[in-house]
Each structure stands twice: as structure tokens, then as C-alpha cells.
Coordinates of C-alpha atoms in Angstrom, one line a residue:
L1038 CA -99.8 35.1 12.7
P1039 CA -98.8 31.8 11.0
P1040 CA -97.2 29.3 14.2
S1041 CA -93.6 31.1 15.5
S1042 CA -90.5 29.9 13.5
R1043 CA -87.1 31.6 12.6
L1044 CA -87.2 34.4 10.8
F1045 CA -84.5 34.0 9.0
S1046 CA -83.3 30.0 8.3
Y1047 CA -80.0 30.7 6.2
V1048 CA -77.8 34.3 5.5
S1049 CA -74.9 33.8 3.2
P1050 CA -71.7 34.8 4.9
D1051 CA -70.0 35.6 1.5
L1052 CA -72.9 38.1 1.8
L1053 CA -72.6 39.6 5.3
S1054 CA -68.7 39.7 4.0
R1055 CA -69.6 43.1 1.7
P1056 CA -68.2 45.9 3.1
T1057 CA -71.6 48.5 3.5
F1058 CA -72.8 44.8 4.7
S1059 CA -70.1 44.1 7.5
R1060 CA -69.5 47.7 7.8
L1061 CA -72.9 47.8 8.9
L1062 CA -72.8 45.2 11.8
A1063 CA -69.7 46.7 12.8
L1064 CA -71.5 49.2 14.1
L1065 CA -74.9 47.0 15.6
D1066 CA -72.1 46.4 18.5
N1067 CA -71.9 50.1 19.7
Y1068 CA -75.4 51.4 20.6
E1069 CA -76.6 50.8 24.3
A1070 CA -80.7 49.9 23.5
Q1071 CA -81.7 51.0 26.4
T1072 CA -82.3 54.4 27.1
G1073 CA -81.6 57.2 30.0
R1074 CA -78.3 55.7 29.2
E1075 CA -76.1 57.7 27.5
E1076 CA -74.6 57.4 24.3
T1077 CA -70.4 57.5 24.6
V1078 CA -69.2 57.4 21.1
T1079 CA -65.4 56.6 20.8
A1080 CA -62.6 57.4 18.7
A1081 CA -63.1 54.1 17.4
E1082 CA -67.3 54.2 16.3
Q1083 CA -66.6 58.0 15.2
R1084 CA -64.4 56.4 12.8
E1085 CA -66.8 53.3 12.0
E1086 CA -69.5 55.3 11.3
R1087 CA -67.1 57.5 8.9
E1088 CA -66.2 53.8 6.9
F1089 CA -69.8 53.2 7.2
L1090 CA -70.6 56.0 5.4
A1091 CA -67.6 56.1 3.2
A1092 CA -68.7 51.9 2.0
A1093 CA -72.2 53.4 1.3
L1094 CA -71.2 56.6 -0.6
D1095 CA -69.2 54.4 -2.8
T1096 CA -71.9 52.1 -4.4
P1097 CA -74.3 53.6 -7.0
V1098 CA -77.7 53.7 -5.6
L1099 CA -75.8 56.3 -3.2
A1100 CA -74.3 58.2 -6.2
L1101 CA -77.2 58.0 -7.9
L1102 CA -79.1 59.7 -4.2
E1103 CA -76.2 62.1 -4.5
R1104 CA -76.4 63.7 -7.8
F1105 CA -80.0 64.4 -7.5
V1106 CA -79.6 66.0 -4.9
L1107 CA -77.1 68.2 -6.0
S1108 CA -79.4 68.7 -9.3
K1109 CA -82.1 70.0 -7.2
G1110 CA -80.3 72.5 -5.2
L1111 CA -80.9 71.0 -2.2
Y1112 CA -77.2 71.2 -2.0
P1113 CA -73.8 73.3 -2.3
S1114 CA -72.2 70.5 -2.4
A1115 CA -71.2 66.8 -2.6
E1116 CA -68.9 67.4 0.8
A1117 CA -72.4 69.8 1.9
F1118 CA -74.0 66.5 1.9
R1119 CA -72.4 63.8 3.0
A1120 CA -71.1 66.1 6.2
D1121 CA -75.7 66.7 6.2
L1122 CA -75.8 62.9 6.2
H1123 CA -73.0 61.8 9.0
S1124 CA -75.3 64.7 11.0
M1125 CA -78.6 63.7 10.4
W1126 CA -77.9 59.9 10.9
F1127 CA -75.8 60.0 13.0
G1128 CA -76.4 63.0 15.5
L1129 CA -77.0 62.5 18.6
Y1130 CA -80.3 63.5 20.7
S1131 CA -82.3 63.0 24.1
R1132 CA -85.1 60.3 23.7
S1133 CA -84.9 60.3 28.1
G1134 CA -86.4 63.8 28.6
G1135 CA -83.4 66.1 28.1
K1136 CA -81.4 63.7 30.6
V1137 CA -79.1 62.6 28.3
L1138 CA -77.7 62.6 24.9
D1139 CA -79.1 58.9 24.3
S1140 CA -80.0 58.2 20.7
S1141 CA -79.5 58.6 17.4
G1142 CA -81.6 58.3 13.8
F1143 CA -78.7 55.8 13.2
E1144 CA -79.8 53.7 16.4
H1145 CA -83.1 53.7 16.7
V1146 CA -83.3 52.8 12.8
F1147 CA -80.5 50.1 12.2
H1148 CA -80.1 49.4 15.7
G1149 CA -83.7 49.5 17.7
E1150 CA -84.2 50.7 21.4
V1151 CA -85.7 49.7 24.2
K1152 CA -88.5 51.5 26.0
K1153 CA -90.4 51.3 29.0
G1154 CA -89.5 47.8 28.2
T1155 CA -90.9 47.6 24.6
V1156 CA -88.8 47.4 21.8
S1157 CA -88.5 50.2 19.6
G1158 CA -87.7 51.1 15.7
C1159 CA -85.3 48.5 14.7
H1160 CA -86.4 48.5 11.2
N1161 CA -83.2 46.5 10.1
W1162 CA -82.7 43.5 8.8
V1163 CA -79.1 42.9 8.9
Q1164 CA -80.1 43.7 13.0
L1165 CA -82.9 40.6 12.6
Q1166 CA -81.0 38.1 11.1
A1167 CA -78.1 39.2 14.2
L1168 CA -80.2 39.3 16.7
E1169 CA -81.2 35.8 15.8
R1170 CA -77.9 34.3 15.4
A1171 CA -77.2 35.2 19.2
G1172 CA -80.0 33.6 20.2
R1173 CA -81.3 36.8 21.6
L1174 CA -84.4 37.6 18.9
E1175 CA -87.3 35.2 19.1
Y1176 CA -89.5 35.6 16.1
L1177 CA -93.4 36.1 17.0
G1178 CA -94.8 35.7 12.4
Y1179 CA -95.5 38.2 10.2
T1180 CA -99.0 39.8 9.5
W1181 CA -98.1 41.0 6.3
D1182 CA -95.4 40.2 3.6
G1183 CA -95.7 40.9 -0.3
P1184 CA -96.0 42.5 -2.4
W1185 CA -92.4 41.4 -3.7
T1186 CA -91.9 37.9 -4.4
G1187 CA -88.3 37.6 -4.3
F1188 CA -85.4 40.6 -2.4
P1189 CA -85.4 43.1 -0.9
D1190 CA -89.4 42.0 0.3
V1191 CA -91.3 44.0 3.0
L1192 CA -92.5 42.3 6.1
S1193 CA -94.6 43.3 9.1
L1194 CA -93.7 41.4 11.7
Q1195 CA -94.0 40.7 15.6
F1196 CA -90.8 39.5 17.8
R1197 CA -89.2 39.5 21.1
W1198 CA -85.1 41.0 21.5
D1199 CA -84.0 39.5 24.9
G1200 CA -87.4 38.7 25.9
H1201 CA -88.6 42.6 25.4
P1202 CA -91.7 42.4 23.0
K1203 CA -92.0 44.6 19.1
P1204 CA -95.8 43.9 19.1
R1205 CA -95.9 45.0 15.6
G1206 CA -92.7 46.4 12.8
S1207 CA -91.9 46.8 9.8
L1208 CA -89.3 46.3 7.4
L1209 CA -87.1 45.8 4.4
V1210 CA -86.1 42.3 4.1
G1211 CA -82.9 41.3 1.7
S1212 CA -82.1 45.2 0.7
S1213 CA -78.6 46.4 1.4
P1214 CA -77.7 48.5 4.1
E1215 CA -77.0 51.5 1.3
F1216 CA -80.9 50.9 -0.6
D1217 CA -82.2 51.2 3.5
L1218 CA -79.9 54.6 3.9
A1219 CA -80.2 55.7 0.8
L1220 CA -84.3 55.9 0.0
F1221 CA -84.9 56.3 4.2
T1222 CA -82.1 59.7 3.8
L1223 CA -84.5 60.7 0.3
C1224 CA -88.1 60.7 2.3
F1225 CA -86.7 62.4 4.8
L1226 CA -85.4 65.6 2.6
A1227 CA -88.3 65.6 0.7
R1228 CA -91.4 64.3 2.8
P1229 CA -89.9 65.0 6.2
D1230 CA -92.4 64.2 9.0
R1231 CA -94.7 62.6 5.8
Q1232 CA -95.9 59.5 4.3
C1233 CA -93.4 59.1 0.7
H1234 CA -94.9 57.4 -2.2
V1235 CA -91.9 55.3 -4.6
S1236 CA -92.3 53.5 -7.2
L1237 CA -89.6 49.7 -6.2
G1238 CA -89.4 48.1 -9.5
G1239 CA -93.2 48.9 -10.1
E1240 CA -94.6 48.2 -6.6
A1241 CA -96.4 51.1 -5.5
A1242 CA -94.5 51.3 -1.1
T1243 CA -94.7 53.7 1.2
I1244 CA -91.9 55.4 3.8
Q1245 CA -92.5 57.0 6.7
T1246 CA -89.7 59.3 8.1
Y1247 CA -89.8 61.5 11.3
S1248 CA -87.5 64.0 12.0
W1249 CA -86.5 65.1 15.6
D1250 CA -87.8 68.0 17.2
K1251 CA -88.5 69.3 13.4
Q1252 CA -84.9 69.6 13.5
R1253 CA -82.6 67.8 10.6
L1254 CA -82.2 64.4 12.6
V1255 CA -84.2 61.3 11.6
A1256 CA -86.3 60.1 14.4
S1257 CA -87.8 57.1 12.5
A1258 CA -87.8 56.0 8.6
Y1259 CA -89.8 52.3 7.3
P1260 CA -91.9 51.3 5.5
L1261 CA -95.6 51.0 5.5
T1262 CA -97.6 47.7 5.5
P1263 CA -101.1 47.6 6.0

């Protein structure tokens, strides 16, 4: 591993102010990272969920996914797809043996959780840069960086979040929230609970998704690395 340093040297404020980025950041303060603590979703937080998905659905990449799933007959209407998109990502379930509803696909993948002292999930670079900017993320180096020379790229890394270790995690770096959402949703619908092989800009990539309890709820989604 290379020596520890900052993960992000610079992130453009203009980028983070774009509709999907700003709405993602607004959502990230809604979650209780520790599993076993109930997630209370307020009316304001529900509105933030709807605003994030509306902004994402207003982008070309989500419009393309919507057209694709409708063309394949996976949904009877755009409204049905949009309702399921909200359900699969924001539907609550329990990672604490049924004690409380303490998790969702969105929280696990885009925000991250702490279970038994170790970071679980947290496969989104926008969250990592926000944590690092707040002084809460200690970057400990990478185990794989590639195959792209520009953004987005796939990174496998180690870090500590509020002192809790993530021994190895992988994510797309530099991608938009709507790109991650579209790619993970596509693989969750087409290849749930297994490897999903895709071509991104001519380079092969593999996305792993898991469903929660064999339901139509996202348990996890992330790019695999060697």
C-alpha cells in the first residue's frame, strides 16, 4: 500500500452544487450509521428522498435506464418503475436481527454503516469526500486503482471513519450519483445476487449486487476489483 495521505486533493464546488450531487449531500445527514439504532424517517427526509430521485430521473442516464426497463417489459409503466426505484433503495429493513428497522439499500451503499465496530457498505465517493472534508475520514491507501486513466474510475481502498476501520472497500470515483444509481439498479434488476458484467467506455467492469432476504430491496451494490 502507498503511504497514507488525503484521498481527495480537490473536489470542485461547482460539481457538488449540481442538482443530483447537492440532493445526495442533503440526504447523507439523515442516517444513523450504527446498526441496531432505529432509522426515523421524517417528512422532511422523505421529501429529500423524493427530490433526489426526481433530480436523478431528470438526467439522461436515468431516462435511458427507464426506457430500457420499459422496453424489456419489466414494468407496466414509468410510474411503476419509479415507485419500485424508491422502494428498492429506500425501503427499510433490519440489520439487527429484526430488533429495529435500522437500514436501507441507500443508507448501506451511499452513506455506509457501522456494524460491530467495522464500517459496512459505504461505496460512494461523494460521501467519502464529505467525510474527509469534515475531518472524519482517515485514508489508509489503495489496493487497486484502475483500469481507467480518467474519471470515473474504480478504486479499492482502506480507510477509517470516525476511527472505525473499513479493511477493504470498492467504489466508483468521479462518477455522478445518477450514474451509480442507474448502474447499480440495472444490475440489481438484471443480475440480482450475482456478478453483473458490463462494459463502461470499452473497459470491462463487474458489479456485485445483493438483495435483502430475497426481496426487491437492495442489500448492497459495488464494483468488484481484483
